[in-house]
Coordinates of C-alpha atoms in Angstrom, one line a residue:
Chain A
M10 CA -17.2 -12.7 -7.9
L11 CA -15.8 -10.3 -5.4
V12 CA -16.2 -6.9 -7.1
G13 CA -13.9 -3.9 -6.1
I14 CA -15.9 -0.9 -7.5
G15 CA -13.4 1.5 -7.2
P16 CA -14.0 4.8 -5.5
G17 CA -17.7 4.6 -6.5
S18 CA -18.2 6.8 -9.7
V19 CA -18.9 4.5 -12.3
D20 CA -16.2 5.8 -14.4
H21 CA -13.7 4.6 -12.2
M22 CA -14.9 0.9 -12.0
T23 CA -13.1 -1.7 -14.5
Q24 CA -14.9 -3.2 -17.4
R25 CA -14.6 -6.5 -15.7
A26 CA -16.3 -5.1 -12.2
R27 CA -19.1 -3.8 -14.7
D28 CA -19.6 -7.3 -16.4
A29 CA -19.4 -8.8 -13.4
I30 CA -22.2 -6.8 -11.9
A31 CA -24.3 -7.4 -15.1
E32 CA -23.5 -11.2 -15.2
S33 CA -24.8 -11.7 -11.7
D34 CA -28.4 -12.8 -10.5
V35 CA -27.7 -11.4 -6.9
V36 CA -25.7 -8.6 -5.4
I37 CA -24.4 -8.3 -2.1
G38 CA -23.3 -5.6 -0.3
Y39 CA -23.1 -2.7 2.1
V40 CA -26.3 -0.5 1.8
T41 CA -23.5 2.6 1.0
Y42 CA -22.1 0.4 -1.9
I43 CA -25.4 -0.9 -3.4
K44 CA -26.2 2.9 -3.6
L45 CA -23.2 3.3 -5.4
V46 CA -24.1 0.9 -8.3
A47 CA -27.6 1.3 -8.3
D48 CA -27.8 2.2 -12.1
L49 CA -26.2 -1.4 -12.7
I50 CA -28.2 -3.6 -10.8
E51 CA -31.9 -3.1 -11.8
G52 CA -33.9 -6.6 -11.8
K53 CA -31.4 -8.1 -9.9
E54 CA -32.0 -9.8 -6.4
I55 CA -30.2 -7.6 -3.9
I56 CA -29.0 -8.4 -0.7
R57 CA -28.3 -5.4 1.5
K58 CA -26.0 -5.9 4.9
S59 CA -24.8 -3.4 7.5
M60 CA -21.4 -2.3 8.0
T61 CA -20.6 -4.9 10.6
E62 CA -22.0 -7.8 8.9
E63 CA -19.2 -8.7 6.8
L64 CA -19.2 -12.5 7.8
D65 CA -22.9 -12.6 7.0
R66 CA -22.2 -10.9 3.6
A67 CA -19.9 -13.8 2.6
V68 CA -22.5 -16.7 4.2
S69 CA -24.9 -15.1 2.0
A70 CA -23.2 -15.2 -0.9
L71 CA -22.2 -18.9 -0.6
E72 CA -25.7 -20.0 0.3
A73 CA -27.0 -18.2 -3.0
A74 CA -23.9 -19.6 -4.7
R75 CA -25.0 -23.2 -3.9
Q76 CA -28.2 -22.6 -5.1
G77 CA -26.8 -22.2 -8.6
K78 CA -27.0 -18.4 -8.6
K79 CA -24.0 -16.2 -9.7
V80 CA -23.3 -13.4 -7.1
A81 CA -21.6 -10.1 -7.2
L82 CA -20.3 -9.4 -3.8
I83 CA -19.4 -6.2 -3.9
S84 CA -16.7 -4.1 -1.8
S85 CA -15.9 -0.5 -2.3
G86 CA -12.3 0.3 -3.5
D87 CA -10.6 -3.1 -4.0
A88 CA -12.1 -6.1 -2.8
G89 CA -8.8 -7.2 -1.3
V90 CA -7.7 -4.2 0.8
Y91 CA -9.5 -4.2 3.9
G92 CA -12.5 -5.7 1.8
M93 CA -14.5 -8.6 1.3
A94 CA -11.9 -11.3 -0.1
G95 CA -10.4 -11.9 3.2
P96 CA -13.7 -12.9 5.2
T97 CA -15.2 -14.7 2.0
Y98 CA -12.0 -16.7 2.0
E99 CA -12.3 -17.1 5.8
V100 CA -16.2 -18.4 5.7
L101 CA -15.6 -20.4 2.5
F102 CA -12.4 -22.5 4.2
Q103 CA -14.6 -22.7 7.2
A104 CA -17.4 -24.2 5.2
G105 CA -15.1 -27.1 3.8
W106 CA -14.9 -25.4 0.3
T107 CA -12.0 -26.2 -2.0
P108 CA -11.1 -24.9 -5.3
D109 CA -12.4 -27.9 -7.0
D110 CA -15.7 -26.7 -5.4
A111 CA -18.5 -26.4 -7.8
V112 CA -18.6 -22.8 -6.4
Q113 CA -16.0 -21.2 -8.3
V114 CA -14.3 -17.7 -6.9
E115 CA -12.9 -14.6 -8.8
I116 CA -11.7 -11.8 -7.2
I117 CA -11.9 -8.6 -9.3
P118 CA -9.1 -6.0 -8.5
G119 CA -10.0 -1.9 -8.5
A120 CA -8.5 1.0 -7.5
S121 CA -8.5 1.1 -3.7
A122 CA -9.0 4.5 -1.6
L123 CA -5.1 5.4 -1.2
N124 CA -5.0 5.3 -5.3
S125 CA -8.1 7.2 -5.6
C126 CA -7.3 9.6 -3.1
A127 CA -3.9 9.8 -4.1
A128 CA -5.0 10.8 -7.9
L129 CA -7.1 13.7 -6.4
V130 CA -4.5 15.4 -4.1
G131 CA -1.5 15.2 -6.5
A132 CA 1.5 12.6 -6.4
P133 CA 1.9 11.6 -2.7
L134 CA 2.7 7.6 -3.4
T135 CA 5.5 8.1 -5.7
H136 CA 7.8 6.4 -3.0
D137 CA 7.5 3.5 -0.4
F138 CA 4.1 3.5 1.4
C139 CA 2.1 1.7 4.0
A140 CA -1.6 1.5 4.4
I141 CA -2.6 1.1 8.3
S142 CA -6.4 0.6 9.5
L143 CA -7.2 2.5 12.9
S144 CA -9.9 0.7 13.6
D145 CA -9.5 -1.4 16.7
L146 CA -12.6 -3.6 15.9
L147 CA -10.5 -6.5 15.1
T148 CA -6.9 -5.8 15.9
P149 CA -5.6 -5.0 19.2
W150 CA -4.4 -1.5 20.0
P151 CA -0.5 -2.4 20.7
T152 CA -0.4 -4.1 17.1
I153 CA -1.7 -1.1 15.3
A154 CA 0.5 1.3 17.5
R155 CA 3.8 -0.9 16.8
R156 CA 2.9 -0.5 13.1
L157 CA 2.4 3.4 13.1
D158 CA 5.6 3.9 15.2
A159 CA 7.8 1.9 12.9
V160 CA 6.4 3.3 9.6
A161 CA 6.7 6.9 11.0
L162 CA 10.4 6.1 11.9
A163 CA 11.2 4.3 8.7
D164 CA 9.9 7.2 6.5
F165 CA 7.4 6.0 4.7
V166 CA 4.0 7.8 3.3
V167 CA 1.5 6.3 5.1
A168 CA -2.5 6.1 4.4
L169 CA -4.9 5.5 7.3
Y170 CA -7.8 3.8 6.7
N171 CA -11.0 3.8 9.0
P172 CA -9.3 6.8 11.1
K173 CA -12.5 7.9 12.9
S174 CA -15.7 7.1 13.4
G175 CA -18.8 8.4 16.0
R176 CA -17.2 5.9 18.7
R177 CA -13.9 5.8 17.9
T178 CA -12.4 9.4 18.4
R179 CA -9.1 8.9 20.1
Q180 CA -7.3 6.6 17.7
I181 CA -6.3 9.3 15.3
V182 CA -5.0 11.4 18.3
E183 CA -2.8 8.6 19.3
A184 CA -1.6 8.0 15.7
Q185 CA -0.5 11.7 15.7
R186 CA 1.2 11.1 19.0
L187 CA 3.0 8.5 17.7
F188 CA 4.0 10.0 14.4
L189 CA 4.9 13.2 15.9
R190 CA 8.1 11.5 17.8
H191 CA 9.5 11.0 14.7
R192 CA 8.0 13.3 12.1
R193 CA 8.1 17.0 11.6
A194 CA 5.2 18.8 12.7
D195 CA 4.8 20.6 9.6
T196 CA 4.8 17.1 7.7
P197 CA 2.1 17.7 4.9
V198 CA -1.2 15.6 5.6
A199 CA -4.1 15.2 3.2
I200 CA -7.7 14.3 4.3
V201 CA -10.1 13.3 1.5
K202 CA -13.6 12.3 2.2
S203 CA -15.7 10.7 -0.4
G204 CA -13.3 10.7 -3.2
Y205 CA -15.1 10.7 -6.5
R206 CA -18.2 10.9 -4.8
R207 CA -21.0 13.6 -4.6
R208 CA -19.8 14.8 -1.4
Q209 CA -15.9 15.1 -2.4
N210 CA -13.9 17.2 0.1
I211 CA -10.2 17.7 0.1
V212 CA -8.4 19.4 3.2
F213 CA -4.7 19.7 3.4
T214 CA -3.3 20.1 6.9
T215 CA -0.1 19.1 9.0
L216 CA 0.8 16.4 11.3
D217 CA 0.3 18.6 14.4
Q218 CA -3.0 20.0 13.0
M219 CA -4.5 16.5 12.2
A220 CA -6.2 15.3 14.7
E221 CA -8.8 18.7 14.5
A222 CA -9.5 18.2 11.5
D223 CA -12.7 16.9 10.0
I224 CA -12.4 13.1 9.7
G225 CA -15.2 10.8 9.6
M226 CA -15.8 7.2 8.2
L227 CA -15.8 8.0 4.6
S228 CA -12.0 9.8 5.0
T229 CA -8.6 8.6 4.0
V230 CA -6.0 10.3 5.5
L231 CA -2.8 10.6 3.8
I232 CA 0.7 11.7 5.7
G233 CA 3.7 12.5 3.9
N234 CA 7.1 11.5 4.3
S235 CA 10.1 13.6 5.0
N236 CA 10.2 14.8 1.2
T237 CA 6.6 15.3 0.8
F238 CA 5.8 18.5 -0.1
I239 CA 2.6 20.8 -0.8
R240 CA 2.6 23.0 -3.7
H241 CA 0.1 25.1 -5.5
G242 CA -2.7 22.9 -3.6
L243 CA -1.0 19.7 -4.7
M244 CA 0.7 17.3 -2.5
V245 CA 4.1 15.4 -3.9
T246 CA 6.3 13.0 -3.0
P247 CA 9.7 13.4 -5.1
R248 CA 10.7 10.0 -6.5
G249 CA 14.3 10.8 -6.1
Y250 CA 15.3 12.0 -9.5
A251 CA 17.2 15.0 -7.7
N252 CA 19.3 12.2 -6.1
K253 CA 20.7 11.5 -9.6
Y254 CA 20.0 14.3 -11.8
D255 CA 20.5 17.8 -11.9
M256 CA 16.7 19.0 -12.5
A257 CA 17.5 22.7 -12.8
D258 CA 20.2 22.0 -15.5
G259 CA 17.7 19.8 -18.0
G260 CA 18.3 16.7 -16.1
T261 CA 22.0 16.3 -16.7
T262 CA 23.2 13.4 -14.9
R263 CA 24.7 14.2 -11.4
E264 CA 28.8 13.8 -11.2
G265 CA 29.5 10.2 -9.9
E266 CA 26.1 8.7 -11.1
K267 CA 25.0 6.9 -14.3
A268 CA 21.7 6.7 -15.9
G269 CA 20.1 3.4 -16.2
R270 CA 22.2 2.3 -13.0
S271 CA 22.0 2.0 -9.4
L272 CA 22.8 5.0 -7.4
S273 CA 26.6 5.3 -6.0
T274 CA 24.8 4.9 -2.8
G275 CA 22.9 2.1 -3.8
L276 CA 23.4 -1.7 -2.7
L277 CA 26.8 -2.2 -4.0
G278 CA 28.3 1.4 -3.4
W279 CA 27.3 1.2 0.0
L280 CA 28.6 -2.3 0.9
Q281 CA 31.9 -1.0 -0.6
Q282 CA 31.4 2.2 1.7
V283 CA 30.8 0.1 4.8
K284 CA 34.0 -2.1 4.4
L285 CA 35.8 0.7 3.5
E286 CA 34.7 2.5 7.0
H287 CA 35.4 -0.9 8.7
A288 CA 39.0 -1.3 7.4
E289 CA 39.5 2.4 8.4
G290 CA 38.7 1.3 12.3
A291 CA 34.9 2.0 12.4
D292 CA 33.6 -1.1 14.4
V293 CA 30.2 -2.9 14.1
A294 CA 28.6 -0.9 16.7
E295 CA 29.8 2.5 15.4
L296 CA 28.8 1.5 11.6
A297 CA 25.2 0.7 13.0
R298 CA 25.0 3.9 14.7
R299 CA 26.3 6.0 11.5
H300 CA 24.1 4.2 9.0
R301 CA 20.9 3.5 11.3
L302 CA 20.7 -0.4 10.7
P303 CA 21.0 -3.2 13.1
Q304 CA 24.5 -4.3 14.2
D305 CA 23.8 -7.9 13.2
Y306 CA 22.7 -6.5 9.8
I307 CA 26.0 -4.7 9.3
Q308 CA 28.1 -7.7 10.8
S309 CA 26.4 -10.0 8.4
V310 CA 27.1 -7.9 5.2
L311 CA 30.6 -7.4 6.3
D312 CA 31.0 -11.2 6.5
E313 CA 29.9 -11.6 2.8
P314 CA 32.6 -12.3 0.2
D315 CA 33.6 -9.2 -2.0
E316 CA 31.1 -8.6 -4.4
L317 CA 32.5 -8.8 -7.9
P318 CA 32.3 -5.3 -10.0
E319 CA 28.9 -4.5 -11.5
T320 CA 28.6 -6.9 -14.5
E321 CA 27.5 -5.6 -18.1
V322 CA 24.4 -7.5 -18.5
A323 CA 22.3 -6.5 -21.5
T324 CA 19.1 -6.6 -20.3
E325 CA 15.8 -4.9 -19.6
E326 CA 16.5 -2.3 -16.9
D327 CA 14.4 -0.9 -14.2
A328 CA 12.5 2.3 -13.6
A329 CA 14.7 5.2 -13.6
Chain B
M21 CA -4.0 12.9 -18.6
L22 CA -1.9 10.4 -16.3
V23 CA -3.2 7.2 -17.2
G24 CA -3.0 3.9 -14.8
I25 CA -4.1 1.3 -17.3
G26 CA -4.4 -1.2 -14.4
P27 CA -2.5 -4.6 -15.0
G28 CA -2.2 -4.7 -18.7
S29 CA -5.4 -6.8 -19.6
V30 CA -8.1 -4.2 -21.5
D31 CA -10.7 -5.8 -19.0
H32 CA -9.2 -4.4 -16.1
M33 CA -9.0 -0.9 -17.2
T34 CA -11.2 1.7 -15.7
Q35 CA -14.0 3.0 -18.5
R36 CA -12.3 6.5 -17.5
A37 CA -8.6 5.5 -18.6
R38 CA -10.5 4.0 -21.6
D39 CA -11.9 7.5 -22.3
A40 CA -8.8 9.1 -21.6
I41 CA -6.8 7.3 -24.3
A42 CA -9.7 7.4 -26.9
E43 CA -9.9 11.4 -26.1
S44 CA -6.0 11.9 -26.6
D45 CA -4.0 13.1 -29.6
V46 CA -0.9 11.9 -28.3
V47 CA -0.2 8.9 -26.3
I48 CA 3.0 8.5 -24.5
G49 CA 4.6 5.7 -22.5
Y50 CA 7.0 3.4 -22.2
V51 CA 7.4 0.8 -25.1
T52 CA 5.9 -2.4 -23.5
Y53 CA 2.8 -0.4 -21.8
I54 CA 2.1 1.0 -25.4
K55 CA 1.9 -2.7 -26.7
L56 CA -0.7 -3.6 -23.9
V57 CA -3.1 -0.9 -25.2
A58 CA -2.1 -1.2 -28.9
D59 CA -6.1 -2.0 -29.6
L60 CA -7.2 1.6 -28.3
I61 CA -4.7 3.9 -30.2
E62 CA -4.7 3.3 -33.8
G63 CA -4.6 6.7 -35.8
K64 CA -3.0 8.4 -32.9
E65 CA 0.6 10.2 -32.2
I66 CA 2.5 7.7 -30.6
I67 CA 5.9 8.5 -28.5
R68 CA 7.6 5.3 -27.4
K69 CA 10.4 5.7 -24.5
S70 CA 12.5 3.5 -22.8
M71 CA 12.3 2.5 -19.4
T72 CA 14.8 4.8 -17.8
E73 CA 13.4 7.8 -19.6
E74 CA 10.5 9.1 -17.2
L75 CA 11.8 12.6 -17.2
D76 CA 11.9 12.7 -21.3
R77 CA 8.4 11.4 -21.2
A78 CA 7.0 14.2 -19.2
V79 CA 9.1 16.6 -21.0
S80 CA 7.4 15.5 -24.3
A81 CA 3.8 15.1 -22.7
L82 CA 4.1 19.1 -21.7
E83 CA 5.5 20.1 -25.0
A84 CA 2.8 18.4 -26.6
A85 CA 0.2 19.9 -24.4
R86 CA 1.8 23.4 -24.9
Q87 CA 1.4 22.9 -28.3
G88 CA -2.6 22.3 -27.7
K89 CA -2.7 18.5 -27.9
K90 CA -4.4 16.4 -25.6
V91 CA -2.0 14.0 -24.2
A92 CA -2.3 10.5 -22.7
L93 CA 0.9 9.7 -20.5
I94 CA 0.2 5.9 -19.4
S95 CA 1.8 4.2 -17.0
S96 CA 0.9 0.3 -15.8
G97 CA -1.1 -0.2 -12.8
D98 CA -1.9 3.1 -11.0
A99 CA -0.2 6.5 -12.3
G100 CA 0.5 7.3 -8.6
V101 CA 2.4 4.2 -7.4
Y102 CA 6.0 4.3 -8.3
G103 CA 4.2 5.9 -11.5
M104 CA 4.3 8.8 -13.9
A105 CA 2.4 11.1 -11.6
G106 CA 5.4 11.9 -9.4
P107 CA 8.1 12.6 -12.2
T108 CA 5.4 14.7 -14.2
Y109 CA 4.8 17.2 -11.3
E110 CA 8.3 17.4 -10.5
V111 CA 8.8 18.4 -14.4
L112 CA 6.0 20.9 -14.3
F113 CA 6.8 22.3 -11.2
Q114 CA 10.3 22.8 -12.7
A115 CA 8.9 24.3 -15.7
G116 CA 6.8 27.2 -13.6
W117 CA 3.5 25.3 -14.1
T118 CA 1.0 26.1 -11.9
P119 CA -2.7 24.4 -11.7
D120 CA -4.2 27.8 -13.5
D121 CA -2.0 26.9 -16.6
A122 CA -3.9 26.4 -20.1
V123 CA -2.5 22.7 -19.6
Q124 CA -4.8 21.1 -17.4
V125 CA -3.5 17.9 -15.4
E126 CA -5.8 14.9 -14.4
I127 CA -4.4 11.7 -13.0
I128 CA -6.8 8.7 -13.5
P129 CA -6.3 6.1 -10.9
G130 CA -6.5 2.2 -11.6
A131 CA -5.5 -1.0 -9.7
S132 CA -1.8 -1.3 -8.9
A133 CA 0.5 -4.2 -9.1
L134 CA -0.3 -5.0 -5.5
N135 CA -3.9 -4.8 -6.1
S136 CA -3.9 -7.0 -9.1
C137 CA -1.2 -9.7 -7.9
A138 CA -3.2 -10.4 -4.6
A139 CA -6.5 -10.8 -6.3
L140 CA -4.7 -13.7 -8.4
V141 CA -3.3 -15.2 -5.5
G142 CA -6.2 -14.7 -2.9
A143 CA -6.6 -12.3 -0.1
P144 CA -3.3 -11.6 1.1
L145 CA -3.9 -7.7 1.8
T146 CA -6.5 -8.0 4.0
H147 CA -4.6 -6.7 6.9
D148 CA -2.1 -3.5 7.0
F149 CA 0.4 -3.6 4.6
C150 CA 3.3 -1.8 2.8
A151 CA 5.0 -1.3 -0.8
I152 CA 8.5 -1.0 -1.1
S153 CA 10.6 -0.8 -4.2
L154 CA 14.1 -2.7 -4.3
S155 CA 15.1 -0.4 -7.1
D156 CA 18.4 1.4 -5.7
L157 CA 18.4 3.5 -9.1
L158 CA 17.2 6.4 -7.0
T159 CA 17.0 5.6 -3.5
P160 CA 19.9 4.9 -1.3
W161 CA 20.2 1.0 0.1
P162 CA 20.3 2.3 3.8
T163 CA 16.8 4.0 3.3
I164 CA 15.6 0.7 1.6
A165 CA 17.0 -1.5 4.2
R166 CA 15.7 0.6 7.1
R167 CA 12.0 0.4 5.8
L168 CA 12.3 -3.3 5.1
D169 CA 13.7 -3.9 8.6
A170 CA 10.7 -1.6 10.3
V171 CA 8.1 -3.6 8.4
A172 CA 9.5 -7.2 9.1
L173 CA 9.4 -6.1 12.5
A174 CA 5.8 -4.6 12.8
D175 CA 4.3 -7.7 10.8
F176 CA 3.4 -6.0 7.8
V177 CA 2.2 -7.8 4.7
V178 CA 4.8 -6.5 2.3
A179 CA 4.6 -6.2 -1.5
L180 CA 8.2 -5.9 -3.3
Y181 CA 8.1 -3.7 -6.4
N182 CA 11.1 -4.0 -8.9
P183 CA 12.5 -6.8 -6.5
K184 CA 15.5 -7.8 -9.4
S185 CA 16.6 -6.9 -12.7
G186 CA 19.3 -8.3 -14.9
R187 CA 21.8 -6.1 -13.0
R188 CA 20.5 -5.9 -9.6
T189 CA 20.2 -9.3 -8.3
R190 CA 21.5 -8.9 -4.6
Q191 CA 18.6 -6.5 -3.4
I192 CA 16.0 -9.7 -3.1
V193 CA 18.8 -11.4 -1.2
E194 CA 19.5 -8.5 1.2
A195 CA 15.5 -8.0 1.6
Q196 CA 15.2 -11.8 2.6
R197 CA 18.1 -11.6 5.1
L198 CA 16.6 -8.4 6.8
F199 CA 13.2 -10.4 7.1
L200 CA 14.4 -13.6 8.4
R201 CA 15.8 -11.3 11.3
H202 CA 12.2 -11.0 12.7
R203 CA 10.0 -13.6 10.6
R204 CA 9.7 -17.3 10.5
A205 CA 11.4 -19.1 7.5
D206 CA 8.2 -20.7 6.6
T207 CA 6.5 -17.2 6.0
P208 CA 4.4 -17.6 3.0
V209 CA 5.6 -15.9 -0.1
A210 CA 3.6 -15.5 -3.5
I211 CA 5.8 -14.1 -6.6
V212 CA 3.5 -12.9 -9.4
K213 CA 4.9 -12.3 -12.7
S214 CA 2.9 -10.5 -15.6
G215 CA -0.4 -10.5 -13.7
Y216 CA -3.2 -10.7 -16.2
R217 CA -0.9 -10.7 -19.0
R218 CA -0.3 -13.5 -21.5
R219 CA 2.5 -14.9 -19.7
Q220 CA 1.2 -14.8 -16.3
N221 CA 3.2 -16.8 -13.9
I222 CA 2.4 -17.4 -10.0
V223 CA 4.9 -19.1 -7.7
F224 CA 4.1 -19.8 -4.1
T225 CA 7.2 -20.2 -1.9
T226 CA 8.4 -19.3 1.4
L227 CA 10.9 -16.7 3.0
D228 CA 13.7 -18.9 3.3
Q229 CA 13.5 -19.8 -0.4
M230 CA 12.4 -16.8 -1.9
A231 CA 15.4 -15.4 -3.3
E232 CA 16.2 -18.9 -5.1
A233 CA 12.8 -17.9 -6.9
D234 CA 12.6 -17.2 -10.5
I235 CA 12.0 -13.4 -10.0
G236 CA 12.3 -10.7 -12.7
M237 CA 11.4 -7.0 -13.9
L238 CA 7.9 -8.1 -14.2
S239 CA 7.6 -9.8 -11.0
T240 CA 5.8 -8.8 -7.9
V241 CA 6.7 -10.7 -4.6
L242 CA 4.2 -10.7 -1.7
I243 CA 5.6 -11.5 1.7
G244 CA 2.8 -12.6 3.9
N245 CA 2.7 -11.4 7.7
S246 CA 2.7 -13.8 10.7
N247 CA -1.1 -14.7 10.4
T248 CA -0.9 -15.3 6.4
F249 CA -1.2 -18.9 5.4
I250 CA -1.4 -20.8 2.1
R251 CA -4.4 -23.5 1.6
H252 CA -5.3 -25.1 -1.6
G253 CA -3.2 -22.6 -3.6
L254 CA -4.5 -19.4 -2.0
M255 CA -2.7 -17.0 0.1
V256 CA -4.9 -15.5 2.8
T257 CA -4.1 -13.1 5.6
P258 CA -6.8 -13.5 8.2
R259 CA -8.5 -10.0 8.8
G260 CA -8.7 -11.0 12.7
Y261 CA -12.3 -12.1 12.9
A262 CA -11.5 -14.8 15.1
N263 CA -10.2 -12.1 17.7
K264 CA -14.0 -11.6 18.2
Y265 CA -16.0 -14.1 16.7
D266 CA -15.8 -18.1 17.3
M267 CA -15.8 -19.2 13.7
A268 CA -16.5 -22.8 14.6
D269 CA -19.2 -21.8 16.3
G270 CA -21.4 -20.2 13.7
G271 CA -19.6 -16.8 14.1
T272 CA -21.0 -16.2 17.9
T273 CA -19.4 -13.3 19.4
R274 CA -16.6 -14.3 22.1
E275 CA -17.0 -13.6 25.8
G276 CA -15.9 -10.3 26.6
E277 CA -16.4 -8.9 23.1
K278 CA -19.3 -7.0 21.5
A279 CA -20.0 -6.8 17.6
G280 CA -19.7 -3.3 16.0
R281 CA -17.6 -2.4 19.0
S282 CA -13.7 -2.2 19.6
L283 CA -11.9 -5.0 20.7
S284 CA -11.4 -5.3 24.5
T285 CA -7.7 -5.0 23.8
G286 CA -8.7 -2.2 21.7
L287 CA -7.5 1.3 22.4
L288 CA -9.6 2.0 25.4
G289 CA -9.3 -1.4 26.7
W290 CA -5.6 -1.3 26.4
L291 CA -5.4 2.3 28.0
Q292 CA -7.1 1.0 30.9
Q293 CA -5.0 -2.2 31.0
V294 CA -1.9 -0.4 31.0
K295 CA -3.2 1.8 33.8
L296 CA -4.0 -0.8 36.0
E297 CA -0.5 -2.7 35.5
H298 CA 0.8 0.8 36.4
A299 CA -1.0 0.8 39.5
E300 CA 0.0 -2.8 40.5
G301 CA 3.6 -1.7 40.3
A302 CA 4.7 -2.3 36.8
D303 CA 7.0 0.9 35.9
V304 CA 7.2 2.5 32.6
A305 CA 10.2 0.6 31.5
E306 CA 8.5 -2.8 32.3
L307 CA 5.4 -1.9 30.7
A308 CA 7.3 -0.7 27.4
R309 CA 8.6 -4.2 27.4
R310 CA 5.7 -6.1 28.0
H311 CA 3.9 -4.1 25.3
R312 CA 6.5 -3.8 22.9
L313 CA 6.1 -0.1 22.7
P314 CA 8.4 2.8 23.3
Q315 CA 8.6 4.2 27.0
D316 CA 7.8 7.6 26.2
Y317 CA 4.7 6.6 24.6
I318 CA 3.9 4.6 27.0
Q319 CA 4.7 7.7 29.7
S320 CA 2.4 9.8 27.6
V321 CA -0.6 7.7 27.8
L322 CA -0.3 7.5 31.4
D323 CA -0.2 11.3 31.6
E324 CA -3.4 11.5 30.2
P325 CA -6.3 12.0 32.0
D326 CA -8.7 9.0 32.6
E327 CA -11.1 8.4 29.5
L328 CA -14.7 8.5 29.8
P329 CA -16.7 5.5 29.7
E330 CA -17.5 4.7 26.0
T331 CA -20.2 6.5 25.0
E332 CA -23.3 5.2 23.0
V333 CA -23.0 7.6 20.3
A334 CA -25.8 6.6 17.4
T335 CA -23.9 7.0 14.5
E336 CA -22.5 5.0 11.3
E337 CA -20.2 2.4 12.7
D338 CA -16.7 1.2 11.1
A339 CA -16.1 -2.3 9.4
A340 CA -16.5 -5.2 11.5

């Protein structure tokens, strides 16, 4: 059982995670995570591993399971997000394991650091977001740098995992440099250290000050998008209601917009607009510039036959 | 209390989420979510809202709280991820609320759809990932399209939220079109419908077939990165151990790499390499092409003074 224990406070573990630990004969994990669940593991066989021994943890888990023991392999946050789920399957496949094996695998999801940290600072992840690890222990720097560059430009909210360690101090400086090419210097940033743990510490700063902040191995860095703001000590990314509703006017729908329907600048409205601009003489290169999208994408939507008017399908509708 | 109830099965709720509902006088939520927690809300005042009434839910919550009632405003997954946390703060700020107000706010994190769906299909989120909502009810299509384009190119694993509804059927086709410009046609895709609920359904497909799959309002679509594979019905994104360790050889460290240290192609190794190539005659434009990074970024790292050799700091080290 690959158990995501959430941020570390037992209150924020799921029932299934608690049950999995209770059912297990052996608990395996990084020493710090073992400490976080100390109250739940009395009388069990405990295998403590250091930070860099992920593959060893998976190998130990497989060995114990092959002996018929029930094993809980614990990860902080979610076992699937930079957690033990990946290395465990890599080790299992290498060992010739298949799902028909006597050893059965269950992954137990939990709130990852980005979920917990977001809950503590306000509502920063209300719109599209990314997680990027700044650790270059397994990932070449150009891959990380290309990702930072791409999402800074495309205006995602970004959670940086493993932002800094004793040895890795310059990655956060480079991340800042890449972001400042596309984002305002005063873009809000939250740095959450040990969220929901005893030494919890939250700092709000801005993109241009971020690299000077106190950041360590137990920190997650949240960088807002171009609409994110900090008010009264809360970091909030608007979902976009103001695109459709007049918030100051009791939430009445703006002219040209309909509740429960796509925005007038949604896909179909936008397609009509692009075709109109094209008919009025704008060529594909000009349209690509105006709409900041690739030329061949613009060309391909122009090549599609005209969309029928929005049909009145009576069906479950999506959020907002 | 803004309560993230997780995927929907009570087993996967946190203790704090259960307690929050138990403590509350009033429970407010979308009808489907109210059904998911039916066992926990007997005897409470229930306010059921339809899908498009997020702002109404927040207003009702504030009204009830102002009357001195304890309110649980429930979201499926995580309240902070496309959930009620954002609209609630927007409504609170609009109403002049501040954190000193008698009405206190707590956000209770939970596993979001991407966490739950990932746990059900294997280990797809082991490397950098993004969440993008395809709903254009509040977000203009060009914003969504630019984000799809950026992360397809930068090789993120991507979770698509709100991929399709009765009325919105073409967004997933456009997402596919944008991805196919950068990703292989056989890129693995998992479609998880009603994860951890009674009608759970998981389908594996590929990027070029994705738009034809059965996708609805209760589906999350996970698109792998260029290394993601499906084996024995499990979708796995390798973390990158193979960059450093010889997996077939019992996990011995590859030549030139050190356990617990940055890769030879990590930031400092890469900086040395770029400077060397520059010294050997490659100009900035050529280096930008070779490393697929912006010219001005390459220029700025070349302008930095030389890094000292990696110091031997005895400190907590990061994963892998």
